[in-house]
Amino acid sequence: MKTILSLICAAFLIASCTKNNKSSSADPREINGMKFSSMKLKNDLEVMVISDPRFKKSAAALAVGVGSLADPNEAQGLAHYLEHMLFMGTKKYPAHDEYRDFIEKNGGYSNAYTADEITNYLFEIDTGAYKEALDRFAQFFISPLLDERYLEKEKNAVNSEFDRNIEKDHWRLYRMSTVIAKKEHPYNTFNIGSNKTLKDVKRKDVLEFYKKYYSADNMKLVLVSSKPIDELKKLARTNFNSVPKFKYQKNEYDFQYFNKNEQPQITFIQSIQDRYILQVFFNTPDYVDYWQSKPTLMLAYLLGDESEGSLLSYLKEKGWALKLSASPEVHWRDFGFNLTLTKKGRENYQQVVQAIFAAIELVKEKGYPKYVFEDNQEIARLELENLEASGGAGMASSFAAKIMDYPVDEVIDRSFLIEKYSKEDFETFLSYLRKDNAHIFVASQNEKTDQTEKPFGIKYRTTNFKAPLDDKALAPLKKQMALPKQNPFIARSFDLVNSDKTQSEAQTLTENGFKLHVQTDTELGIPKTYLDTYFQSAIENNPKNYLLSSLYAKCKEEELREWAYPALTAGYSYSISSVFGDKMAVSVSGFSEKIDLLLTTILEDSEKKREISQCQIDEKRLDQIKDKMLLDLSNFKKMEAFRRLMLESQIVSVDKEIHWEQYKNMVASVSLKDLNQFGKDFFNKVFVEVVASGNITSKGVKALAQNISTSLEAELLSLKKAEAQNRQFVLPPKSKEVAYKLSGNNNNNAMMTSYYLKDWNINDHAHLMVLGKLISPAYFSELRSNQQLGYVVFSFPNLDSGYIGFNGLIQSQNHKASYLKGQSDKFVENFVSDLSGKLTDKDLEPVIAALVNELEKKATVLAQRHSKFKKLALQYNGHFSMEKDLIAAVKNMKASDLKEFMKSSFMQDKVGRLTYYYLGQNSHKENKTLDGEVITSPNATADWVKKDPYKSVGNMDNPST
């Protein structure tokens, strides 16, 4: 686990361990259809290649063994700055936007991040353009220009990234971990960088850092593609043998980054958002060398447990905590706890810390249970045996980082396998969890402080923790806790319902009160099932019910938490979520053997006398949930500017969404009696819609539906009644320009313009997909790289909401929102006008080829396949042939077709346009310069409701709450 700077790529999550299940040392090695092989180039650059014909795209990642810990004191942020500069052209491809433009036009994306000890560059692209992309990518490490023309611009880009992070509490906590570090330790630096810390950096300084660390023998390369192993190795040799090998010596860092004290030191930190955070962390050595026994994983399993008798269970019972996690590298070279406290928990923070130390002492007293090792070993074995071929840049970058820690030909075994039960290793790391080796953070808005950190401006105070942590103080607490029991949810049966590993035709079955969407999908050989069950109630969707629905879902999840936690650790997942005031969902996924048991027990558990229409928590726990909701609602105005705009746009664009301002004053008065009456009323009359895919048959889903019906004991609504309650879209009238104004406390301004172009149809859906591939890289290049309007700059087509739309978004600290909007409009207008005049069929060829490849190849991860199936079933009314229709439309597209689409949409006066403006700390009074009719409430859009050809289940994350 590394602390990441810059944009974070989509992560490929690797299981931590598994039972000893090594394959032979033969190369290549095959796992679930993926072939892995390794090699070392003549310049000592180590390479892993991963081949699978199922991969939709090709990808690459190159990790360099240097990060922000290597920054010179006089140029803090230099490693991160160099990461930015490598994108600004190479000797072979000097144009600063050539690489990004090529990647995006060929259906891909690129990114990079700088961590404490590595810098990781990555991209993915249509396989047809992979060879050319690798040539461009390799030049980063062979002959970067480090162009003088972009030195200052990229300093500004780094500074914009820093500005973006100033008001993010997780960044502030990470920054404070570097502040409390020993002054002589390299961790005691400002790792992002800013105009101030990079002010005196010249090209020679960047080049010197590059030549010091960017040596071939300090790099690890991973290639991921559907191309054969031998061809991938040839591409590696052809493109990367020329990466220079400099004189390089690996940096070593002392793991003890903060000073020991007889009693822990505690730092009180003022947060930006209204929340209560507590962290307790202990310096530990790097765990990489302990891969065979993985002691930190075992510690996290025991101390981060959430089942009955756990530390978190005790803290919840006291009303002190809502969430807890325990993990290695909370910051860097440490093991620690991260807790979300209640207000009462903040008031009793000393007792919370004592409880944490009591839990640690309990583990020391009870020792390391053999069944904990065996459970984790078995769970991880299952994860490895069912490893899915995710492919892409995420997979490549994850393995590139892993190879920094482990030899390339052993990285799979060392990353996945748990090979031995070692009390010695376990106790070695456990021994570091003691009071003289600990530091404590407490963060909230109202902390008393006496110092101010630079450059974030964090107010803080550090002192000694005063409460006793001896045996006398901890002994009574230990008696109220217990270690987790052996896990009853570990799957034992893995039979596939279709042994021939096929994906059946999707089907929709309608029965009395039920609509069932089913697709048997064993093509990947994964014995898992995904089930989403939606309950459409007959009650009204009004602000009060919207609130009660959200609270009810949260309370039911909380009620089930301790019972369900072992299932979560065994590879299952579940959620109970509010969709609207009249719609809720219960979702489960995991190994098929026990998936129906998990769902039906959530709905009704006769042994514990639980049912879905009642909520069995007490008033104290309800008060905690309500307090957390009120904090979350109050924090919306403190969100990052562009995220707030996207949140508001989701609410404004759907008639059934209800803004939190309409119900926030009702939260405090909700009682447990209110909730249970709501549950009774909600589930009294319902229509049930099930979306099921994976290792399940239509017969199995019908049987499941019967079990659901039995569990509910409800009157079932008709399909006609349920469909009458579908959501509708809110679109501004044609030719109308509207400004939706928001004010907030973020230090940035932002704007997002949404163009509502046309009613939905398959051909224009295809047109906008293609146009989006052309306009997005140019939008970024011009408005971010050239004009430097801000760090967050992107555009995207709106294709998922029953209409054809387009969005441009910019966030900036230096410019007013109205100026950003003007520059965005100007760019879009000029780009479309220019493109409609000169676009040729040849220009479209690579874009169409990449898009067709993307549409034709099936996802190689079962969760992604289920997500797509669910979207077609629910949002597109079971239009399961939609991808085939899109492929045909894209394949047949000519330049003349796209030109006509641009003229009939962007280049005419009847386009409705809604621009969301976020006016930050210094711009709240900006009004006169906003284009169009200014509104400040989503209620002003009530008359814009439009019936569209397709529906949607809404945002399952329930953004309003």
JSON list of C-alpha atoms in Angstrom, two decimals, residues 784-855:
[
{"chain": "A", "resi": 784, "resn": "ARG", "atom": "CA", "xyz": [-5.78, 22.53, -19.22]},
{"chain": "A", "resi": 785, "resn": "SER", "atom": "CA", "xyz": [-2.37, 22.27, -20.87]},
{"chain": "A", "resi": 786, "resn": "ASN", "atom": "CA", "xyz": [-2.39, 25.36, -23.08]},
{"chain": "A", "resi": 787, "resn": "GLN", "atom": "CA", "xyz": [-4.69, 27.80, -21.31]},
{"chain": "A", "resi": 788, "resn": "GLN", "atom": "CA", "xyz": [-4.02, 26.30, -17.87]},
{"chain": "A", "resi": 789, "resn": "LEU", "atom": "CA", "xyz": [-7.49, 27.09, -16.62]},
{"chain": "A", "resi": 790, "resn": "GLY", "atom": "CA", "xyz": [-7.22, 24.52, -13.84]},
{"chain": "A", "resi": 791, "resn": "TYR", "atom": "CA", "xyz": [-6.13, 21.04, -12.81]},
{"chain": "A", "resi": 792, "resn": "VAL", "atom": "CA", "xyz": [-9.56, 19.41, -13.19]},
{"chain": "A", "resi": 793, "resn": "VAL", "atom": "CA", "xyz": [-10.58, 19.71, -16.85]},
{"chain": "A", "resi": 794, "resn": "PHE", "atom": "CA", "xyz": [-12.59, 17.14, -18.78]},
{"chain": "A", "resi": 795, "resn": "SER", "atom": "CA", "xyz": [-15.53, 16.65, -21.11]},
{"chain": "A", "resi": 796, "resn": "PHE", "atom": "CA", "xyz": [-17.79, 13.67, -21.56]},
{"chain": "A", "resi": 797, "resn": "PRO", "atom": "CA", "xyz": [-20.87, 12.60, -23.51]},
{"chain": "A", "resi": 798, "resn": "ASN", "atom": "CA", "xyz": [-24.11, 11.97, -21.63]},
{"chain": "A", "resi": 799, "resn": "LEU", "atom": "CA", "xyz": [-25.47, 8.73, -23.03]},
{"chain": "A", "resi": 800, "resn": "ASP", "atom": "CA", "xyz": [-26.98, 6.97, -20.04]},
{"chain": "A", "resi": 801, "resn": "SER", "atom": "CA", "xyz": [-30.02, 9.04, -19.18]},
{"chain": "A", "resi": 802, "resn": "GLY", "atom": "CA", "xyz": [-32.49, 8.57, -22.00]},
{"chain": "A", "resi": 803, "resn": "TYR", "atom": "CA", "xyz": [-31.33, 11.57, -24.00]},
{"chain": "A", "resi": 804, "resn": "ILE", "atom": "CA", "xyz": [-28.31, 12.63, -25.99]},
{"chain": "A", "resi": 805, "resn": "GLY", "atom": "CA", "xyz": [-26.17, 15.18, -24.16]},
{"chain": "A", "resi": 806, "resn": "PHE", "atom": "CA", "xyz": [-22.66, 16.51, -23.75]},
{"chain": "A", "resi": 807, "resn": "ASN", "atom": "CA", "xyz": [-20.85, 17.99, -20.75]},
{"chain": "A", "resi": 808, "resn": "GLY", "atom": "CA", "xyz": [-17.76, 20.15, -20.29]},
{"chain": "A", "resi": 809, "resn": "LEU", "atom": "CA", "xyz": [-16.35, 20.69, -16.79]},
{"chain": "A", "resi": 810, "resn": "ILE", "atom": "CA", "xyz": [-13.54, 22.89, -15.43]},
{"chain": "A", "resi": 811, "resn": "GLN", "atom": "CA", "xyz": [-12.40, 23.64, -11.88]},
{"chain": "A", "resi": 812, "resn": "SER", "atom": "CA", "xyz": [-9.99, 26.48, -11.17]},
{"chain": "A", "resi": 813, "resn": "GLN", "atom": "CA", "xyz": [-8.60, 28.47, -8.27]},
{"chain": "A", "resi": 814, "resn": "ASN", "atom": "CA", "xyz": [-7.46, 31.36, -10.45]},
{"chain": "A", "resi": 815, "resn": "HIS", "atom": "CA", "xyz": [-10.46, 32.13, -12.64]},
{"chain": "A", "resi": 816, "resn": "LYS", "atom": "CA", "xyz": [-14.11, 33.01, -12.13]},
{"chain": "A", "resi": 817, "resn": "ALA", "atom": "CA", "xyz": [-16.67, 30.39, -13.01]},
{"chain": "A", "resi": 818, "resn": "SER", "atom": "CA", "xyz": [-18.20, 32.64, -15.66]},
{"chain": "A", "resi": 819, "resn": "TYR", "atom": "CA", "xyz": [-14.80, 32.97, -17.39]},
{"chain": "A", "resi": 820, "resn": "LEU", "atom": "CA", "xyz": [-14.37, 29.19, -17.36]},
{"chain": "A", "resi": 821, "resn": "LYS", "atom": "CA", "xyz": [-17.78, 28.80, -18.96]},
{"chain": "A", "resi": 822, "resn": "GLY", "atom": "CA", "xyz": [-16.95, 31.31, -21.68]},
{"chain": "A", "resi": 823, "resn": "GLN", "atom": "CA", "xyz": [-13.70, 29.57, -22.56]},
{"chain": "A", "resi": 824, "resn": "SER", "atom": "CA", "xyz": [-15.40, 26.16, -22.57]},
{"chain": "A", "resi": 825, "resn": "ASP", "atom": "CA", "xyz": [-18.21, 27.37, -24.86]},
{"chain": "A", "resi": 826, "resn": "LYS", "atom": "CA", "xyz": [-15.73, 29.03, -27.17]},
{"chain": "A", "resi": 827, "resn": "PHE", "atom": "CA", "xyz": [-13.65, 25.88, -27.46]},
{"chain": "A", "resi": 828, "resn": "VAL", "atom": "CA", "xyz": [-16.63, 23.60, -28.10]},
{"chain": "A", "resi": 829, "resn": "GLU", "atom": "CA", "xyz": [-18.08, 25.97, -30.68]},
{"chain": "A", "resi": 830, "resn": "ASN", "atom": "CA", "xyz": [-14.78, 26.37, -32.54]},
{"chain": "A", "resi": 831, "resn": "PHE", "atom": "CA", "xyz": [-13.89, 22.68, -32.35]},
{"chain": "A", "resi": 832, "resn": "VAL", "atom": "CA", "xyz": [-17.24, 21.50, -33.69]},
{"chain": "A", "resi": 833, "resn": "SER", "atom": "CA", "xyz": [-17.27, 24.16, -36.39]},
{"chain": "A", "resi": 834, "resn": "ASP", "atom": "CA", "xyz": [-13.73, 23.29, -37.50]},
{"chain": "A", "resi": 835, "resn": "LEU", "atom": "CA", "xyz": [-14.33, 19.53, -37.37]},
{"chain": "A", "resi": 836, "resn": "SER", "atom": "CA", "xyz": [-17.58, 19.73, -39.31]},
{"chain": "A", "resi": 837, "resn": "GLY", "atom": "CA", "xyz": [-15.65, 21.37, -42.14]},
{"chain": "A", "resi": 838, "resn": "LYS", "atom": "CA", "xyz": [-12.57, 19.19, -42.44]},
{"chain": "A", "resi": 839, "resn": "LEU", "atom": "CA", "xyz": [-13.45, 15.75, -41.00]},
{"chain": "A", "resi": 840, "resn": "THR", "atom": "CA", "xyz": [-12.72, 12.85, -43.36]},
{"chain": "A", "resi": 841, "resn": "ASP", "atom": "CA", "xyz": [-13.53, 9.16, -43.32]},
{"chain": "A", "resi": 842, "resn": "LYS", "atom": "CA", "xyz": [-9.83, 8.47, -42.81]},
{"chain": "A", "resi": 843, "resn": "ASP", "atom": "CA", "xyz": [-9.82, 10.62, -39.66]},
{"chain": "A", "resi": 844, "resn": "LEU", "atom": "CA", "xyz": [-12.59, 8.42, -38.27]},
{"chain": "A", "resi": 845, "resn": "GLU", "atom": "CA", "xyz": [-10.96, 5.07, -38.99]},
{"chain": "A", "resi": 846, "resn": "PRO", "atom": "CA", "xyz": [-8.89, 4.67, -35.79]},
{"chain": "A", "resi": 847, "resn": "VAL", "atom": "CA", "xyz": [-11.70, 6.00, -33.60]},
{"chain": "A", "resi": 848, "resn": "ILE", "atom": "CA", "xyz": [-14.27, 3.66, -35.11]},
{"chain": "A", "resi": 849, "resn": "ALA", "atom": "CA", "xyz": [-11.88, 0.70, -34.93]},
{"chain": "A", "resi": 850, "resn": "ALA", "atom": "CA", "xyz": [-11.17, 1.34, -31.24]},
{"chain": "A", "resi": 851, "resn": "LEU", "atom": "CA", "xyz": [-14.83, 1.82, -30.40]},
{"chain": "A", "resi": 852, "resn": "VAL", "atom": "CA", "xyz": [-15.95, -1.30, -32.26]},
{"chain": "A", "resi": 853, "resn": "ASN", "atom": "CA", "xyz": [-13.26, -3.31, -30.46]},
{"chain": "A", "resi": 854, "resn": "GLU", "atom": "CA", "xyz": [-14.45, -1.91, -27.15]},
{"chain": "A", "resi": 855, "resn": "LEU", "atom": "CA", "xyz": [-18.07, -2.80, -27.88]}
]
